[in-house]
Amino acid sequence: MDTPFKKVPTLDIRRYETDRAAFVAELGAAYREFGFCCISGHGIAKALIDGAYDAFERFFALPAETKLKYHVPGSGGARGYTPFKVETAKDSRYPDLKEFWHIGREIDRASPFADVMPPNLWPAEVPGFHEFGYELFQALDLLGSRVLRALALHIDLPEDYFEDKIDQGNSILRPIHYPPITEASIPNVRAGAHEDINFITLLVGASAEGLEVLTREGAWLPITTEGDAIVVNIGDMLQRLSNHVYPSTTHRVVNPQNDNARKPRYSVPYFLHPNPDVMLDPLPQCISADNPRRYDAPISSHDYLMQRLREIKLI
């Protein structure tokens, strides 16, 4: 079943400065309905995005034995390389058809979070990977904080509510490679139906077909972007904190039903996480007679992350 009359909206974030009340209302409405919105006017340079994609593609083209030098078994893929067919969507029979790399936040090694946020690994074989990769991490981190300011205002929180909760966030930039599909009857999809774990996810360069979001009516709605738009969706941590005012919506990446299935697909999501010690407990502003408290006990974002990583077979 498809829904041709529905479309995830695209909103220009520059309106946050020029037309704030209307922008916040429209953004909040989009997230309440879809858990997804496309953000344009963000100012991230096309040269940065293209340079990062080029570096990531060159890494994934390396021989398997070279890539495996950067795989850290037992780490949950926190940094470096995770091979093909490891991550498995919760309750899925089949692993996802992808390999990926994780870039995390650079923090002072004397930080209290250093034990759960290891140093980054960088592939020496790929010039530009470090520079483009971390610059894109920082650009998406700043954009994510701008989106969170608007989301805070929409639920009657101070604009800067999230600032001190994400400044040391265990966030991840994840370049992904979905190799060409060569078997006609393969049972796997490129990424099984799932919800994200974090506060919000920013997906840059989502122009390739395959991403679909599950609507309230139970239909799969394709999402592709135009121009400079970046897909931004709610994750489970923000859903929990907002007592489901902001829903974390199920989505997947399906195999194209045309010649694009035989082409590689690349995508680069940025998973914006809170600081590891942030407690995920429903906000009073999001609890009402119509939306009673859904969670009895708070849990730290780090403990929640570990719980979820076990579910998807990364640890």
Short mmCIF file of N, CA, C and O in Angstrom, two decimals, residues 45-151:
data_model
loop_
_atom_site.label_atom_id
_atom_site.label_comp_id
_atom_site.label_asym_id
_atom_site.label_seq_id
_atom_site.Cartn_x
_atom_site.Cartn_y
_atom_site.Cartn_z
N ALA A 45 28.37 23.20 3.10
CA ALA A 45 28.86 23.35 1.73
C ALA A 45 28.78 22.04 0.95
O ALA A 45 29.13 20.98 1.48
N LYS A 46 28.33 22.14 -0.29
CA LYS A 46 28.28 20.97 -1.16
C LYS A 46 29.67 20.37 -1.35
O LYS A 46 29.83 19.15 -1.44
N ALA A 47 30.70 21.23 -1.38
CA ALA A 47 32.07 20.73 -1.55
C ALA A 47 32.48 19.84 -0.38
O ALA A 47 33.20 18.85 -0.58
N LEU A 48 32.02 20.16 0.83
CA LEU A 48 32.32 19.32 1.99
C LEU A 48 31.61 17.98 1.88
O LEU A 48 32.22 16.92 2.10
N ILE A 49 30.33 18.01 1.53
CA ILE A 49 29.57 16.77 1.41
C ILE A 49 30.15 15.89 0.30
O ILE A 49 30.38 14.69 0.49
N ASP A 50 30.43 16.49 -0.86
CA ASP A 50 30.98 15.72 -1.98
C ASP A 50 32.37 15.17 -1.64
O ASP A 50 32.70 14.03 -1.99
N GLY A 51 33.19 15.99 -0.97
CA GLY A 51 34.53 15.53 -0.61
C GLY A 51 34.49 14.37 0.37
O GLY A 51 35.27 13.42 0.27
N ALA A 52 33.55 14.44 1.33
CA ALA A 52 33.41 13.35 2.30
C ALA A 52 32.93 12.08 1.61
O ALA A 52 33.49 10.99 1.84
N TYR A 53 31.92 12.19 0.75
CA TYR A 53 31.43 11.00 0.05
C TYR A 53 32.54 10.37 -0.80
O TYR A 53 32.68 9.15 -0.85
N ASP A 54 33.34 11.20 -1.46
CA ASP A 54 34.43 10.68 -2.28
C ASP A 54 35.44 9.90 -1.42
O ASP A 54 35.86 8.80 -1.79
N ALA A 55 35.80 10.46 -0.26
CA ALA A 55 36.75 9.78 0.62
C ALA A 55 36.16 8.47 1.14
O ALA A 55 36.85 7.43 1.19
N PHE A 56 34.89 8.49 1.51
CA PHE A 56 34.26 7.27 2.04
C PHE A 56 34.17 6.18 0.97
O PHE A 56 34.42 5.00 1.24
N GLU A 57 33.82 6.57 -0.25
CA GLU A 57 33.76 5.59 -1.34
C GLU A 57 35.13 4.97 -1.60
O GLU A 57 35.24 3.76 -1.86
N ARG A 58 36.18 5.79 -1.53
CA ARG A 58 37.53 5.26 -1.73
C ARG A 58 37.90 4.28 -0.62
O ARG A 58 38.58 3.27 -0.87
N PHE A 59 37.44 4.53 0.60
CA PHE A 59 37.72 3.56 1.67
C PHE A 59 37.02 2.23 1.39
O PHE A 59 37.64 1.17 1.47
N PHE A 60 35.74 2.29 1.06
CA PHE A 60 35.00 1.04 0.87
C PHE A 60 35.50 0.24 -0.34
O PHE A 60 35.25 -0.96 -0.43
N ALA A 61 36.21 0.91 -1.25
CA ALA A 61 36.77 0.22 -2.42
C ALA A 61 38.06 -0.53 -2.09
O ALA A 61 38.57 -1.29 -2.92
N LEU A 62 38.59 -0.34 -0.88
CA LEU A 62 39.82 -1.03 -0.49
C LEU A 62 39.60 -2.54 -0.36
O LEU A 62 38.47 -2.99 -0.14
N PRO A 63 40.66 -3.34 -0.47
CA PRO A 63 40.51 -4.79 -0.26
C PRO A 63 39.99 -5.10 1.15
O PRO A 63 40.26 -4.36 2.10
N ALA A 64 39.26 -6.20 1.25
CA ALA A 64 38.65 -6.57 2.53
C ALA A 64 39.69 -6.68 3.64
O ALA A 64 39.46 -6.24 4.77
N GLU A 65 40.85 -7.24 3.33
CA GLU A 65 41.86 -7.42 4.38
C GLU A 65 42.39 -6.08 4.89
O GLU A 65 42.75 -5.94 6.06
N THR A 66 42.39 -5.07 4.01
CA THR A 66 42.82 -3.73 4.45
C THR A 66 41.77 -3.12 5.37
O THR A 66 42.09 -2.56 6.43
N LYS A 67 40.51 -3.21 4.98
CA LYS A 67 39.44 -2.65 5.81
C LYS A 67 39.39 -3.33 7.17
O LYS A 67 39.16 -2.68 8.20
N LEU A 68 39.64 -4.63 7.20
CA LEU A 68 39.54 -5.38 8.46
C LEU A 68 40.63 -4.98 9.46
O LEU A 68 40.49 -5.27 10.66
N LYS A 69 41.67 -4.31 9.01
CA LYS A 69 42.68 -3.81 9.95
C LYS A 69 42.06 -2.81 10.92
O LYS A 69 42.58 -2.58 12.01
N TYR A 70 40.94 -2.21 10.50
CA TYR A 70 40.30 -1.17 11.31
C TYR A 70 39.05 -1.67 12.01
O TYR A 70 38.27 -0.87 12.53
N HIS A 71 38.87 -2.97 12.02
CA HIS A 71 37.74 -3.57 12.75
C HIS A 71 38.20 -3.91 14.16
O HIS A 71 39.25 -4.51 14.35
N VAL A 72 37.40 -3.49 15.16
CA VAL A 72 37.75 -3.72 16.56
C VAL A 72 36.72 -4.67 17.16
O VAL A 72 35.66 -4.22 17.63
N PRO A 73 36.96 -5.99 17.14
CA PRO A 73 35.98 -6.94 17.68
C PRO A 73 35.67 -6.65 19.15
O PRO A 73 36.54 -6.27 19.92
N GLY A 74 34.39 -6.80 19.50
CA GLY A 74 33.98 -6.60 20.88
C GLY A 74 33.70 -5.15 21.26
O GLY A 74 33.30 -4.88 22.39
N SER A 75 33.90 -4.23 20.31
CA SER A 75 33.71 -2.81 20.64
C SER A 75 32.32 -2.31 20.30
O SER A 75 31.99 -1.15 20.53
N GLY A 76 31.49 -3.17 19.69
CA GLY A 76 30.18 -2.71 19.24
C GLY A 76 30.27 -1.79 18.05
O GLY A 76 29.33 -1.06 17.75
N GLY A 77 31.42 -1.82 17.37
CA GLY A 77 31.59 -0.95 16.21
C GLY A 77 31.68 0.51 16.57
O GLY A 77 31.43 1.39 15.74
N ALA A 78 32.05 0.81 17.85
CA ALA A 78 32.04 2.20 18.31
C ALA A 78 32.92 3.10 17.46
O ALA A 78 32.59 4.27 17.22
N ARG A 79 34.04 2.60 17.00
CA ARG A 79 34.93 3.35 16.12
C ARG A 79 35.46 2.40 15.05
O ARG A 79 35.57 1.19 15.25
N GLY A 80 35.82 2.99 13.90
CA GLY A 80 36.41 2.19 12.85
C GLY A 80 35.39 1.42 12.03
O GLY A 80 34.24 1.85 11.88
N TYR A 81 35.80 0.26 11.54
CA TYR A 81 35.08 -0.47 10.49
C TYR A 81 34.23 -1.62 11.05
O TYR A 81 34.67 -2.35 11.93
N THR A 82 33.02 -1.75 10.51
CA THR A 82 32.16 -2.90 10.80
C THR A 82 31.86 -3.60 9.48
O THR A 82 31.33 -2.97 8.56
N PRO A 83 32.20 -4.90 9.37
CA PRO A 83 32.06 -5.59 8.08
C PRO A 83 30.62 -5.83 7.66
O PRO A 83 29.66 -5.65 8.42
N PHE A 84 30.52 -6.27 6.43
CA PHE A 84 29.27 -6.65 5.77
C PHE A 84 28.53 -7.72 6.58
O PHE A 84 29.10 -8.64 7.13
N LYS A 85 27.19 -7.57 6.64
CA LYS A 85 26.30 -8.56 7.26
C LYS A 85 26.59 -8.82 8.74
O LYS A 85 26.60 -9.96 9.18
N VAL A 86 26.84 -7.76 9.50
CA VAL A 86 26.99 -7.89 10.95
C VAL A 86 25.76 -7.33 11.65
O VAL A 86 25.08 -8.03 12.39
N GLU A 87 25.46 -6.05 11.40
CA GLU A 87 24.30 -5.45 12.08
C GLU A 87 23.02 -6.10 11.58
O GLU A 87 22.84 -6.35 10.39
N THR A 88 22.13 -6.36 12.52
CA THR A 88 20.85 -7.01 12.22
C THR A 88 19.73 -6.25 12.91
O THR A 88 19.78 -6.05 14.12
N ALA A 89 18.76 -5.80 12.16
CA ALA A 89 17.63 -5.08 12.75
C ALA A 89 16.97 -5.95 13.81
O ALA A 89 16.88 -7.17 13.67
N LYS A 90 16.50 -5.31 14.88
CA LYS A 90 15.86 -6.04 15.97
C LYS A 90 14.73 -6.93 15.43
O LYS A 90 13.90 -6.49 14.64
N ASP A 91 14.75 -8.19 15.86
CA ASP A 91 13.74 -9.19 15.49
C ASP A 91 13.80 -9.61 14.03
O ASP A 91 12.92 -10.33 13.55
N SER A 92 14.84 -9.19 13.30
CA SER A 92 14.98 -9.61 11.91
C SER A 92 15.70 -10.96 11.84
O SER A 92 16.62 -11.22 12.61
N ARG A 93 15.31 -11.79 10.86
CA ARG A 93 15.98 -13.08 10.66
C ARG A 93 17.29 -12.92 9.92
O ARG A 93 18.14 -13.80 9.95
N TYR A 94 17.45 -11.80 9.22
CA TYR A 94 18.59 -11.66 8.32
C TYR A 94 19.39 -10.40 8.65
O TYR A 94 18.82 -9.37 9.00
N PRO A 95 20.71 -10.46 8.52
CA PRO A 95 21.52 -9.26 8.72
C PRO A 95 21.35 -8.27 7.57
O PRO A 95 20.94 -8.64 6.47
N ASP A 96 21.66 -7.02 7.87
CA ASP A 96 21.57 -5.98 6.84
C ASP A 96 22.66 -6.15 5.78
O ASP A 96 23.74 -6.67 6.06
N LEU A 97 22.36 -5.69 4.58
CA LEU A 97 23.29 -5.79 3.44
C LEU A 97 24.15 -4.54 3.38
O LEU A 97 24.03 -3.72 2.47
N LYS A 98 25.03 -4.39 4.37
CA LYS A 98 25.83 -3.16 4.42
C LYS A 98 27.10 -3.38 5.22
O LYS A 98 27.20 -4.30 6.04
N GLU A 99 28.07 -2.52 4.96
CA GLU A 99 29.27 -2.37 5.77
C GLU A 99 29.37 -0.88 6.11
O GLU A 99 28.84 -0.04 5.38
N PHE A 100 30.05 -0.55 7.22
CA PHE A 100 30.08 0.86 7.59
C PHE A 100 31.29 1.19 8.45
O PHE A 100 32.04 0.31 8.89
N TRP A 101 31.47 2.48 8.68
CA TRP A 101 32.56 3.03 9.48
C TRP A 101 31.96 3.99 10.49
O TRP A 101 30.95 4.64 10.20
N HIS A 102 32.56 4.08 11.67
CA HIS A 102 32.07 5.02 12.69
C HIS A 102 33.13 6.06 13.04
O HIS A 102 34.26 5.70 13.40
N ILE A 103 32.75 7.32 12.93
CA ILE A 103 33.54 8.45 13.40
C ILE A 103 32.82 9.03 14.61
O ILE A 103 31.63 9.34 14.53
N GLY A 104 33.52 9.18 15.73
CA GLY A 104 32.90 9.72 16.94
C GLY A 104 33.48 11.07 17.32
O GLY A 104 34.37 11.61 16.66
N ARG A 105 32.99 11.61 18.41
CA ARG A 105 33.43 12.92 18.90
C ARG A 105 34.85 12.81 19.46
O ARG A 105 35.17 11.88 20.21
N GLU A 106 35.67 13.79 19.13
CA GLU A 106 37.01 13.89 19.72
C GLU A 106 36.86 14.59 21.07
O GLU A 106 36.41 15.74 21.13
N ILE A 107 37.23 13.90 22.15
CA ILE A 107 37.11 14.49 23.49
C ILE A 107 38.45 14.40 24.20
O ILE A 107 39.33 13.63 23.82
N ASP A 108 38.60 15.21 25.23
CA ASP A 108 39.79 15.16 26.08
C ASP A 108 39.86 13.77 26.70
O ASP A 108 38.87 13.28 27.26
N ARG A 109 41.03 13.13 26.60
CA ARG A 109 41.14 11.76 27.13
C ARG A 109 41.09 11.74 28.65
O ARG A 109 41.01 10.66 29.25
N ALA A 110 41.09 12.92 29.30
CA ALA A 110 40.88 12.99 30.75
C ALA A 110 39.40 13.13 31.09
O ALA A 110 39.04 13.18 32.28
N SER A 111 38.54 13.19 30.08
CA SER A 111 37.10 13.34 30.30
C SER A 111 36.54 12.14 31.06
O SER A 111 36.99 11.01 30.88
N PRO A 112 35.53 12.37 31.90
CA PRO A 112 34.89 11.24 32.58
C PRO A 112 34.20 10.29 31.61
O PRO A 112 33.85 9.16 31.99
N PHE A 113 34.01 10.72 30.36
CA PHE A 113 33.36 9.86 29.37
C PHE A 113 34.37 9.11 28.50
O PHE A 113 33.98 8.38 27.58
N ALA A 114 35.65 9.29 28.76
CA ALA A 114 36.67 8.69 27.90
C ALA A 114 36.59 7.16 27.85
O ALA A 114 36.93 6.55 26.84
N ASP A 115 36.10 6.55 28.93
CA ASP A 115 36.04 5.08 28.94
C ASP A 115 34.95 4.54 28.03
O ASP A 115 35.01 3.37 27.62
N VAL A 116 33.96 5.36 27.68
CA VAL A 116 32.89 4.89 26.79
C VAL A 116 32.92 5.58 25.43
O VAL A 116 32.11 5.27 24.56
N MET A 117 33.85 6.52 25.25
CA MET A 117 33.98 7.22 23.97
C MET A 117 35.45 7.14 23.53
O MET A 117 36.24 8.04 23.79
N PRO A 118 35.83 6.04 22.87
CA PRO A 118 37.23 5.81 22.52
C PRO A 118 37.71 6.77 21.44
O PRO A 118 36.91 7.42 20.75
N PRO A 119 39.05 6.87 21.28
CA PRO A 119 39.58 7.72 20.21
C PRO A 119 39.16 7.20 18.84
O PRO A 119 38.90 6.00 18.67
N ASN A 120 39.15 8.09 17.87
CA ASN A 120 38.82 7.68 16.50
C ASN A 120 39.96 6.90 15.88
O ASN A 120 41.14 7.06 16.24
N LEU A 121 39.59 6.07 14.92
CA LEU A 121 40.55 5.42 14.04
C LEU A 121 40.45 6.11 12.68
O LEU A 121 39.37 6.54 12.28
N TRP A 122 41.58 6.20 11.98
CA TRP A 122 41.58 6.85 10.66
C TRP A 122 42.35 5.98 9.67
O TRP A 122 43.47 5.56 9.96
N PRO A 123 41.77 5.67 8.52
CA PRO A 123 42.46 4.81 7.54
C PRO A 123 43.59 5.55 6.84
O PRO A 123 43.36 6.50 6.08
N ALA A 124 44.81 5.10 7.09
CA ALA A 124 45.99 5.77 6.51
C ALA A 124 46.00 5.68 4.99
O ALA A 124 46.64 6.50 4.32
N GLU A 125 45.27 4.70 4.43
CA GLU A 125 45.28 4.47 2.99
C GLU A 125 44.42 5.46 2.20
O GLU A 125 44.44 5.46 0.97
N VAL A 126 43.64 6.29 2.90
CA VAL A 126 42.67 7.15 2.20
C VAL A 126 42.92 8.62 2.53
O VAL A 126 42.44 9.14 3.55
N PRO A 127 43.65 9.32 1.68
CA PRO A 127 43.87 10.76 1.91
C PRO A 127 42.53 11.51 1.95
O PRO A 127 41.63 11.24 1.17
N GLY A 128 42.43 12.42 2.90
CA GLY A 128 41.23 13.24 3.01
C GLY A 128 40.14 12.66 3.88
O GLY A 128 39.20 13.36 4.26
N PHE A 129 40.23 11.36 4.21
CA PHE A 129 39.17 10.72 5.01
C PHE A 129 39.04 11.41 6.37
O PHE A 129 37.92 11.74 6.79
N HIS A 130 40.15 11.61 7.04
CA HIS A 130 40.13 12.23 8.37
C HIS A 130 39.59 13.66 8.28
O HIS A 130 38.66 14.03 9.02
N GLU A 131 40.14 14.46 7.36
CA GLU A 131 39.79 15.87 7.29
C GLU A 131 38.32 16.06 6.90
O GLU A 131 37.56 16.78 7.58
N PHE A 132 37.91 15.41 5.81
CA PHE A 132 36.52 15.55 5.37
C PHE A 132 35.57 14.91 6.36
O PHE A 132 34.49 15.44 6.65
N GLY A 133 35.94 13.74 6.89
CA GLY A 133 35.06 13.03 7.79
C GLY A 133 34.76 13.81 9.06
O GLY A 133 33.60 13.95 9.47
N TYR A 134 35.81 14.38 9.68
CA TYR A 134 35.54 15.06 10.94
C TYR A 134 34.91 16.43 10.73
O TYR A 134 34.10 16.89 11.55
N GLU A 135 35.24 17.09 9.62
CA GLU A 135 34.58 18.37 9.34
C GLU A 135 33.09 18.17 9.11
O GLU A 135 32.26 18.97 9.56
N LEU A 136 32.72 17.09 8.43
CA LEU A 136 31.29 16.81 8.22
C LEU A 136 30.63 16.46 9.55
O LEU A 136 29.49 16.87 9.82
N PHE A 137 31.31 15.69 10.41
CA PHE A 137 30.81 15.39 11.76
C PHE A 137 30.46 16.70 12.47
O PHE A 137 29.36 16.86 13.02
N GLN A 138 31.39 17.64 12.47
CA GLN A 138 31.18 18.90 13.21
C GLN A 138 30.05 19.73 12.60
O GLN A 138 29.26 20.34 13.33
N ALA A 139 29.96 19.75 11.27
CA ALA A 139 28.91 20.53 10.61
C ALA A 139 27.53 19.97 10.94
O ALA A 139 26.58 20.73 11.21
N LEU A 140 27.38 18.66 10.91
CA LEU A 140 26.09 18.05 11.22
C LEU A 140 25.76 18.16 12.70
O LEU A 140 24.59 18.27 13.08
N ASP A 141 26.78 18.15 13.55
CA ASP A 141 26.57 18.34 14.98
C ASP A 141 25.97 19.72 15.25
O ASP A 141 25.01 19.86 16.02
N LEU A 142 26.51 20.74 14.58
CA LEU A 142 25.98 22.10 14.75
C LEU A 142 24.57 22.22 14.20
O LEU A 142 23.70 22.85 14.83
N LEU A 143 24.31 21.60 13.05
CA LEU A 143 22.96 21.65 12.49
C LEU A 143 21.98 20.92 13.41
O LEU A 143 20.86 21.41 13.64
N GLY A 144 22.38 19.79 13.95
CA GLY A 144 21.50 19.06 14.86
C GLY A 144 21.13 19.88 16.08
O GLY A 144 19.98 19.87 16.54
N SER A 145 22.09 20.65 16.60
CA SER A 145 21.79 21.47 17.77
C SER A 145 20.80 22.58 17.42
O SER A 145 19.96 22.97 18.24
N ARG A 146 20.85 23.08 16.17
CA ARG A 146 19.88 24.09 15.72
C ARG A 146 18.48 23.49 15.65
O ARG A 146 17.49 24.13 16.05
N VAL A 147 18.37 22.27 15.13
CA VAL A 147 17.07 21.61 15.05
C VAL A 147 16.52 21.38 16.46
O VAL A 147 15.32 21.60 16.73
N LEU A 148 17.39 20.98 17.38
CA LEU A 148 16.93 20.72 18.76
C LEU A 148 16.45 21.99 19.45
O LEU A 148 15.55 21.93 20.30
N ARG A 149 17.02 23.13 19.10
CA ARG A 149 16.50 24.39 19.68
C ARG A 149 15.05 24.60 19.30
O ARG A 149 14.21 24.97 20.14
N ALA A 150 14.73 24.37 18.04
CA ALA A 150 13.35 24.53 17.59
C ALA A 150 12.44 23.49 18.23
O ALA A 150 11.30 23.80 18.63
N LEU A 151 12.92 22.26 18.35
CA LEU A 151 12.12 21.21 18.97
C LEU A 151 11.87 21.51 20.45
O LEU A 151 10.79 21.21 20.98
#
